[in-house]
Tab-separated table of C-alpha atoms in Angstrom:
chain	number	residue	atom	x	y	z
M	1	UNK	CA	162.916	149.818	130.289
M	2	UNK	CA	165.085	146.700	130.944
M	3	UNK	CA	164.767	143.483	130.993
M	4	UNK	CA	163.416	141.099	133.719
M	5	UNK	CA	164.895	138.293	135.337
M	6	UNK	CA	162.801	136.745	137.775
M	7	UNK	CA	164.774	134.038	139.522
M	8	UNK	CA	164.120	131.791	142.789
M	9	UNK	CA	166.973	132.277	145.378
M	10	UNK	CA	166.582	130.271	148.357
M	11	UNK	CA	162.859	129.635	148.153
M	12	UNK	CA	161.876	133.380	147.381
M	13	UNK	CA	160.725	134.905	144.034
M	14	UNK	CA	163.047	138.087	143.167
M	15	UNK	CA	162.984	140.524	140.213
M	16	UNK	CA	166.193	141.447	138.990
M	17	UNK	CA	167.128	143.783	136.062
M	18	UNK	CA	168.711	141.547	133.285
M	19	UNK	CA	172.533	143.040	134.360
M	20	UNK	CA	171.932	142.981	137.539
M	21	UNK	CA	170.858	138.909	137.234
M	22	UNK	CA	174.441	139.008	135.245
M	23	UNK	CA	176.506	140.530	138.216
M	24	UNK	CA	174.766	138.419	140.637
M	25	UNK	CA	175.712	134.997	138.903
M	26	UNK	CA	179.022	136.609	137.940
M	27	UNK	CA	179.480	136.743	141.686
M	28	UNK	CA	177.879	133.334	142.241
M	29	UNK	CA	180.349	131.727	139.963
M	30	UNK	CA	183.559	132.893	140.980
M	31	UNK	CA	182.572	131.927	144.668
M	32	UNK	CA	182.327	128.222	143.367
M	33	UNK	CA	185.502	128.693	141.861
M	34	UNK	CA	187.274	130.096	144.183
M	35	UNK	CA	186.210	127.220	146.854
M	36	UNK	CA	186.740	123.900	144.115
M	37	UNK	CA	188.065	121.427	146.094
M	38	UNK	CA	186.939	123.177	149.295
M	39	UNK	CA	185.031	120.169	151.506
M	40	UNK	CA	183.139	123.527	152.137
M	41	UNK	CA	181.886	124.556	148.872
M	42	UNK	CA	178.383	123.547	148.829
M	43	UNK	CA	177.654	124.639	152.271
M	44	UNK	CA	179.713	127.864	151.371
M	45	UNK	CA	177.638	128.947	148.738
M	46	UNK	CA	174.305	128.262	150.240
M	47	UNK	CA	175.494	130.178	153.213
M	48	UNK	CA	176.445	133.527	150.321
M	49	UNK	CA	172.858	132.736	148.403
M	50	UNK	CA	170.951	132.840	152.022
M	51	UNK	CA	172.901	136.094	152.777
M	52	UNK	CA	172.341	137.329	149.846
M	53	UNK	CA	168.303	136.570	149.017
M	54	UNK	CA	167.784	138.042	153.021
M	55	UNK	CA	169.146	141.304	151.372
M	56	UNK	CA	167.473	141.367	147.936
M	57	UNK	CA	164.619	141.273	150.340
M	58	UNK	CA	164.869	143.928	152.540
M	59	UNK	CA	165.668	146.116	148.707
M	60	UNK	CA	162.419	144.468	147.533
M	61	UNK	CA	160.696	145.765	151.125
M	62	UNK	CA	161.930	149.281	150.371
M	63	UNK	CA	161.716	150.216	146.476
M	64	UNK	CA	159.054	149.194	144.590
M	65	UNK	CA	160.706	149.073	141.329
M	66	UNK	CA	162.496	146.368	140.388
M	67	UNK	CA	166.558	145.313	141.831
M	68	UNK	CA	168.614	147.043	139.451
M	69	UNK	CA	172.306	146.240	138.650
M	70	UNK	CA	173.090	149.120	141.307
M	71	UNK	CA	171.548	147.174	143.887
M	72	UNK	CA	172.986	143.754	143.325
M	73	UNK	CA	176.497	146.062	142.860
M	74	UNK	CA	176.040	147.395	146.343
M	75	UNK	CA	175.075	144.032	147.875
M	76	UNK	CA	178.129	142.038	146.375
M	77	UNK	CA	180.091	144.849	147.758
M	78	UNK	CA	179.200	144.700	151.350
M	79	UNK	CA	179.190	140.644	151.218
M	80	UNK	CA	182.775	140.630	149.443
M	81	UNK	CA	184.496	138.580	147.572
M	82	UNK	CA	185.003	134.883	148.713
M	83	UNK	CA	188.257	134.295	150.637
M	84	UNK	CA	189.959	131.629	151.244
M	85	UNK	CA	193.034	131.192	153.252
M	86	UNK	CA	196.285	129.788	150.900
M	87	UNK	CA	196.532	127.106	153.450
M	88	UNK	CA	192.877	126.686	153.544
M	89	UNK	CA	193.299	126.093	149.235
M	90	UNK	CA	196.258	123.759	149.509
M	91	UNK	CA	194.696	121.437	152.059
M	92	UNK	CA	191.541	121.379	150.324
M	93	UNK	CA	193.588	120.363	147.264
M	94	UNK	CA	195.756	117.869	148.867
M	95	UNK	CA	194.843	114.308	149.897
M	96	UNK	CA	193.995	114.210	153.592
M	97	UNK	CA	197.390	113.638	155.431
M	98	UNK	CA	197.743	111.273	158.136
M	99	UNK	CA	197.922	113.275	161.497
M	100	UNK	CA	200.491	110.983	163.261
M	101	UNK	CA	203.791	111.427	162.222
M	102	UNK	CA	205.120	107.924	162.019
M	103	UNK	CA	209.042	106.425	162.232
M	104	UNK	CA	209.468	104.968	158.915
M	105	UNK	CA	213.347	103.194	157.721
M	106	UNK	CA	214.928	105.546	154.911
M	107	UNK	CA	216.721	102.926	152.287
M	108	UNK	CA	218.333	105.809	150.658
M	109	UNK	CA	220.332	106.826	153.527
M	110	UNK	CA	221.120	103.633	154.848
M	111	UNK	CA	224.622	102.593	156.251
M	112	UNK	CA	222.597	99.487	157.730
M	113	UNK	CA	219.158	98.894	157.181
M	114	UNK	CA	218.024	103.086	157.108
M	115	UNK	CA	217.300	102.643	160.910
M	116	UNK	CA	219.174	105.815	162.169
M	117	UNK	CA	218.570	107.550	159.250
M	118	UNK	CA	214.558	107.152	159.866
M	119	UNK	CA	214.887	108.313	163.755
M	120	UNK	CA	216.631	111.296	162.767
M	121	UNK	CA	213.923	113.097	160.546
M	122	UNK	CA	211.367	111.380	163.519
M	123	UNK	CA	213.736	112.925	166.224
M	124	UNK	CA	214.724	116.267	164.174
M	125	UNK	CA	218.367	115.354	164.558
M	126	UNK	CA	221.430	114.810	162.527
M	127	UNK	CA	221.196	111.304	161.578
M	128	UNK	CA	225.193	111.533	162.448
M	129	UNK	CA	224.177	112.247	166.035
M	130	UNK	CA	221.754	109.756	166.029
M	131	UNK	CA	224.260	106.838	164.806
M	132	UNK	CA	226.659	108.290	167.485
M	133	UNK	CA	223.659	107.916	170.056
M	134	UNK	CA	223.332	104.042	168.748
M	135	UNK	CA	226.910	103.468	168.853
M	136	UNK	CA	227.390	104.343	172.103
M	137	UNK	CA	224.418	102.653	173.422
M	138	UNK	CA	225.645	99.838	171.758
M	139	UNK	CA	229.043	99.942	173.309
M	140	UNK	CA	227.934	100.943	177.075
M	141	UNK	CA	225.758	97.972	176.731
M	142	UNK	CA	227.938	95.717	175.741
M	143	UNK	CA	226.298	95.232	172.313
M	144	UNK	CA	223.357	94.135	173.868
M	145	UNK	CA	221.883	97.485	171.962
M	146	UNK	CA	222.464	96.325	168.794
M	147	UNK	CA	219.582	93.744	169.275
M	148	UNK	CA	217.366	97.329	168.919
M	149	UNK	CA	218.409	97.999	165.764
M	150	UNK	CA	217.838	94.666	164.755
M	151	UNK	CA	214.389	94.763	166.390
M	152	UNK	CA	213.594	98.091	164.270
M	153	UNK	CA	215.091	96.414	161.026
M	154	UNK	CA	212.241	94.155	161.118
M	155	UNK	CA	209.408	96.251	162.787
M	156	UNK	CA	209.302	99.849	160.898
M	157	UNK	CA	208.061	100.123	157.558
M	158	UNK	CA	210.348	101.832	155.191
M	159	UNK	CA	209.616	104.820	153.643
M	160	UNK	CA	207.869	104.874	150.392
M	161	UNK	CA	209.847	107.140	148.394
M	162	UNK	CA	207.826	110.039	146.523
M	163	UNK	CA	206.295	109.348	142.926
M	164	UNK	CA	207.921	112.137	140.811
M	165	UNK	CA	205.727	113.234	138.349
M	166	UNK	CA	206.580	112.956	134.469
M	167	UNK	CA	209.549	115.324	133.844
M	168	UNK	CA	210.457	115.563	137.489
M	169	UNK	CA	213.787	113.782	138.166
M	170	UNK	CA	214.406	115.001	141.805
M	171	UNK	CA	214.219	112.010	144.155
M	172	UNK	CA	213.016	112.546	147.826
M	173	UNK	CA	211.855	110.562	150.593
M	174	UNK	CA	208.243	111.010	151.965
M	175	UNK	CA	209.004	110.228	155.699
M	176	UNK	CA	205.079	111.355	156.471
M	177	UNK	CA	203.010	113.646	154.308
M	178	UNK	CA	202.502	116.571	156.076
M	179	UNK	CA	205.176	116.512	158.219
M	180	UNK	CA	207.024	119.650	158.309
M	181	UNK	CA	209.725	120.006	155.389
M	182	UNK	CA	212.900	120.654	157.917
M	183	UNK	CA	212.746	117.527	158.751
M	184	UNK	CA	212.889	115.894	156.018
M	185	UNK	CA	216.193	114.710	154.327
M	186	UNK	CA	217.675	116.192	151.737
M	187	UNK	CA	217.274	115.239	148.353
M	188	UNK	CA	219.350	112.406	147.265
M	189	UNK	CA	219.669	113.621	143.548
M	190	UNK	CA	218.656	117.060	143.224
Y	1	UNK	CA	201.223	156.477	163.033
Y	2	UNK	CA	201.213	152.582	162.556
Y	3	UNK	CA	200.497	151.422	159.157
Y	4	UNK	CA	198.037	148.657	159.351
Y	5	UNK	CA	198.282	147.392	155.866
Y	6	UNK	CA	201.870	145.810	156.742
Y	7	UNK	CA	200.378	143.308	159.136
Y	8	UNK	CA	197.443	142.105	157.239
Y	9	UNK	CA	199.493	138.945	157.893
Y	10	UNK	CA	199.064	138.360	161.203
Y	11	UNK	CA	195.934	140.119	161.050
Y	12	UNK	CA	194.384	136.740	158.561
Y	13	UNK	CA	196.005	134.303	160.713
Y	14	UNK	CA	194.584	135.839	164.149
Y	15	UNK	CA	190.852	136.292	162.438
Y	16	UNK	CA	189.834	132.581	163.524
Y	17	UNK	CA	190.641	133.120	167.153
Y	18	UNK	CA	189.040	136.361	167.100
Y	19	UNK	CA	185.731	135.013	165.418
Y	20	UNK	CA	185.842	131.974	168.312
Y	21	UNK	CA	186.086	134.673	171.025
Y	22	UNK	CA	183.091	136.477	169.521
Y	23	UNK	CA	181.117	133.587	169.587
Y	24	UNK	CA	181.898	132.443	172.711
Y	25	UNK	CA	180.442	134.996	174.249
Y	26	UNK	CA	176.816	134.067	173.288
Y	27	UNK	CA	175.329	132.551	170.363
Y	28	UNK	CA	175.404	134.735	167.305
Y	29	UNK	CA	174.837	134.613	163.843
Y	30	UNK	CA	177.008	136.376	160.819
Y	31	UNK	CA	175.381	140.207	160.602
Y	32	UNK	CA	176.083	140.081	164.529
Y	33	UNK	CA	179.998	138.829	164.119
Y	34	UNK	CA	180.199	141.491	161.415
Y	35	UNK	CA	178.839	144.209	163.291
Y	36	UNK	CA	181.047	143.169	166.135
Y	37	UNK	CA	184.892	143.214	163.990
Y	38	UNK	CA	183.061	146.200	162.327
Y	39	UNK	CA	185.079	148.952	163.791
Y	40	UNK	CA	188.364	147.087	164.889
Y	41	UNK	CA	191.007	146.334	162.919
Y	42	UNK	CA	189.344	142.537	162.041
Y	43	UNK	CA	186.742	144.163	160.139
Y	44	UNK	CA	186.017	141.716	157.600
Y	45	UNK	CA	183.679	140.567	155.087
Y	46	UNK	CA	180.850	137.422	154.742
Y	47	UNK	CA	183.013	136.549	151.820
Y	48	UNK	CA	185.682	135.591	154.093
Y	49	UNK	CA	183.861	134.948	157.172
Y	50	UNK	CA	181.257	132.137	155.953
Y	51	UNK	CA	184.476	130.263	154.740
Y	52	UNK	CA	186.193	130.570	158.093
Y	53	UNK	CA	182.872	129.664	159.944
Y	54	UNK	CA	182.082	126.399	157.719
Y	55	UNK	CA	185.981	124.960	158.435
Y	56	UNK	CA	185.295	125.883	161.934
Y	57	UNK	CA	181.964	123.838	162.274
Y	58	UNK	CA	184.054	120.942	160.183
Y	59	UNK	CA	186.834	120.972	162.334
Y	60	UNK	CA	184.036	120.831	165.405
Y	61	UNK	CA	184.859	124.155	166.731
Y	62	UNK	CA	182.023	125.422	166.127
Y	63	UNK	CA	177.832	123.942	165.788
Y	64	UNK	CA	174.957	126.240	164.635
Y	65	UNK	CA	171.105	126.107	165.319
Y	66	UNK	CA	168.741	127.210	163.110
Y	67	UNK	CA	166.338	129.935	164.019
Y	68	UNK	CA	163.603	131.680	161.937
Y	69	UNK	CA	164.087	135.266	160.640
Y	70	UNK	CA	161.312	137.587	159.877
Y	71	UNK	CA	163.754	139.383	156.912
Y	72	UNK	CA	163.671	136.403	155.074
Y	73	UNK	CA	165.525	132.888	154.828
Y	74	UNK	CA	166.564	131.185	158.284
Y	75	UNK	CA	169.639	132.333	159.776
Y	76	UNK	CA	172.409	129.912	161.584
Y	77	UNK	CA	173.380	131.135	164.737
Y	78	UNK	CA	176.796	129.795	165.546
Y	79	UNK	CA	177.797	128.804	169.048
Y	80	UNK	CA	181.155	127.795	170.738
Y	81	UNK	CA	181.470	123.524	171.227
Y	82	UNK	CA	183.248	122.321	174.543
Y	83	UNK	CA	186.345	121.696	171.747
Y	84	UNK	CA	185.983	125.225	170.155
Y	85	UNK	CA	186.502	126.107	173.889
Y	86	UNK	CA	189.576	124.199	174.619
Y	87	UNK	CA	190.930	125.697	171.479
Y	88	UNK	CA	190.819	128.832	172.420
Y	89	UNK	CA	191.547	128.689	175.837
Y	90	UNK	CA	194.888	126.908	174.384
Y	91	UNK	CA	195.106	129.779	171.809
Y	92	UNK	CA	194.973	132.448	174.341
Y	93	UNK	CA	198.243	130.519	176.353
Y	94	UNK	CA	199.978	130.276	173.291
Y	95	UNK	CA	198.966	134.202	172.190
Y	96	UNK	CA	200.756	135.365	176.073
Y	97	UNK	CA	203.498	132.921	175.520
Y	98	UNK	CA	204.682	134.635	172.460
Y	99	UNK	CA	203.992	138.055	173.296
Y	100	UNK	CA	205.909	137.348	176.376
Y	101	UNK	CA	208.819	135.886	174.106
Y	102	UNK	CA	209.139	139.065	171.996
Y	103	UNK	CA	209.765	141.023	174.712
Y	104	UNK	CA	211.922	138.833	176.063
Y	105	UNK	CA	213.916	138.338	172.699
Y	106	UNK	CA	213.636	142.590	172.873
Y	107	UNK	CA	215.895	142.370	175.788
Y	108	UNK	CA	219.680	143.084	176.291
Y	109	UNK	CA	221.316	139.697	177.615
């Protein structure tokens, strides 16, 4: 005969054989694992335990001895390991990113004040094209354009260049976090 | 004879739409989702469906109700919120877009 394990899963009494108890929290804790960091976890697991006490259950309604290691093996096979998405993991990981993307100045590709450089990772151009754009602007106007860039010298915010971590000696610009990689500049020092 | 296990790819990324279509059809909870992929080639598992259902609810695509079960603890029946809608109704655009694109791109000039 094996050991008993009686344990309390959402508010109901089961009987478990002893490695059947060990599957089941085997299961259990590589579900919180899996989901650490997940904004979802707790509600994630209480969702598995609910699922999983409503079919210890019906066993207990149909076999009068005991839930044996077989049982909780066939459960934990229809319920399935936890998945979660690799996007799912690396948002969960990452600090919430703003959703706007946002015109910021880049200093380390400035000709003037990092202007034209900023518009062209906002715009997804070549900041080339973009100082083209200016110049001409600035000529069909008369130089009345270049007031604009002096506007935007003193309005947007310059980019806060990325922290590298200890080691790391690449230097990069963070235009916006979460803002899609292509349009990001390359890195000055890589 | 197509072999399914290449595209398990664009099977993952396609589940979420195809959970918010089941459940817009009426409210349902998991074991009825389940039973619904069952036989299709979204068959999947509550080990990756409660995960996709609790970043669904987050994201407000989704709200559950609470309703009693004789079989033991309370069950969450999932329904479809006026933004889960929109979603998909801008999912299913985007879904004829691109299928209309490949063929396009398929196409002699």
């Amino acid at each position: 005969m094996k050991q008993l394990v009686k344990i309390s899963l959402c508010n109901m009494v089961f009987e478990l054989e002893q490695d059947g108890f060990a599957a089941l929290s085997a299961y259990l804790d590589q579900a919180k694992s899996r989901l650490q960091g997940s904004p979802d976890r707790q509600e994630v697991v209480a969702d598995l335990e609910r699922s999983i006490a409503e079919k210890l259950a019906r066993i207990t309604a149909s076999q009068s001895s005991p839930i044996s290691r077989e049982n909780v093996v066939s459960i934990l096979t229809e319920v399935g390991a936890v998945e979660v998405g690799e996007i799912e993991r690396l948002v969960a990981s990452a600090e919430p990113a703003p959703k706007q993307r946002q015109l910021y100045r880049i200093k380390e590709q400035q000709q003037i004040a990092g202007v034209c450089a900023g518009l062209a990772v906002y715009s997804d151009l070549d900041v080339n094209v973009v100082r083209c754009i200016f110049l001409a602007l600035t000529g069909v106007t008369g130089g009345l354009f270049a007031l604009v860039y002096i506007a935007m010298m003193f309005i947007v915010p310059v980019a806060v260049p990325l922290k590298s971590a200890p080691g790391q000696t690449r230097k990069s610009t963070v235009v916006s976090p979460g803002f899609p990689a292509m349009g990001a500049p390359p890195p000055v020092n890589a | 004879m197509i072999d399914a296990n290449k595209y398990s790819f664009v099977r993952k990324g396609l589940l979420e739409f195809v959970v918010l279509q089941t459940v817009s059809v009426k409210m349902v909870y998991v074991a009825e989702i389940l039973d619904h992929l069952r036989n299709t080639e979204f068959a999947t598992q509550e080990g990756t469906l409660y995960p996709l259902l609790s970043k669904l609810c987050r994201e407000g695509m989704l709200a559950y109700e609470w309703h009693e079960s004789d079989a033991g603890p309370p069950r969450k029946y999932y329904k479809l919120t006026a933004a889960g809608r929109k979603h998909l109704a801008e999912f299913r655009e985007y879904w004829i877009e691109l299928t209309e694109l490949i063929e396009r791109l398929g196409k002699p000039k």
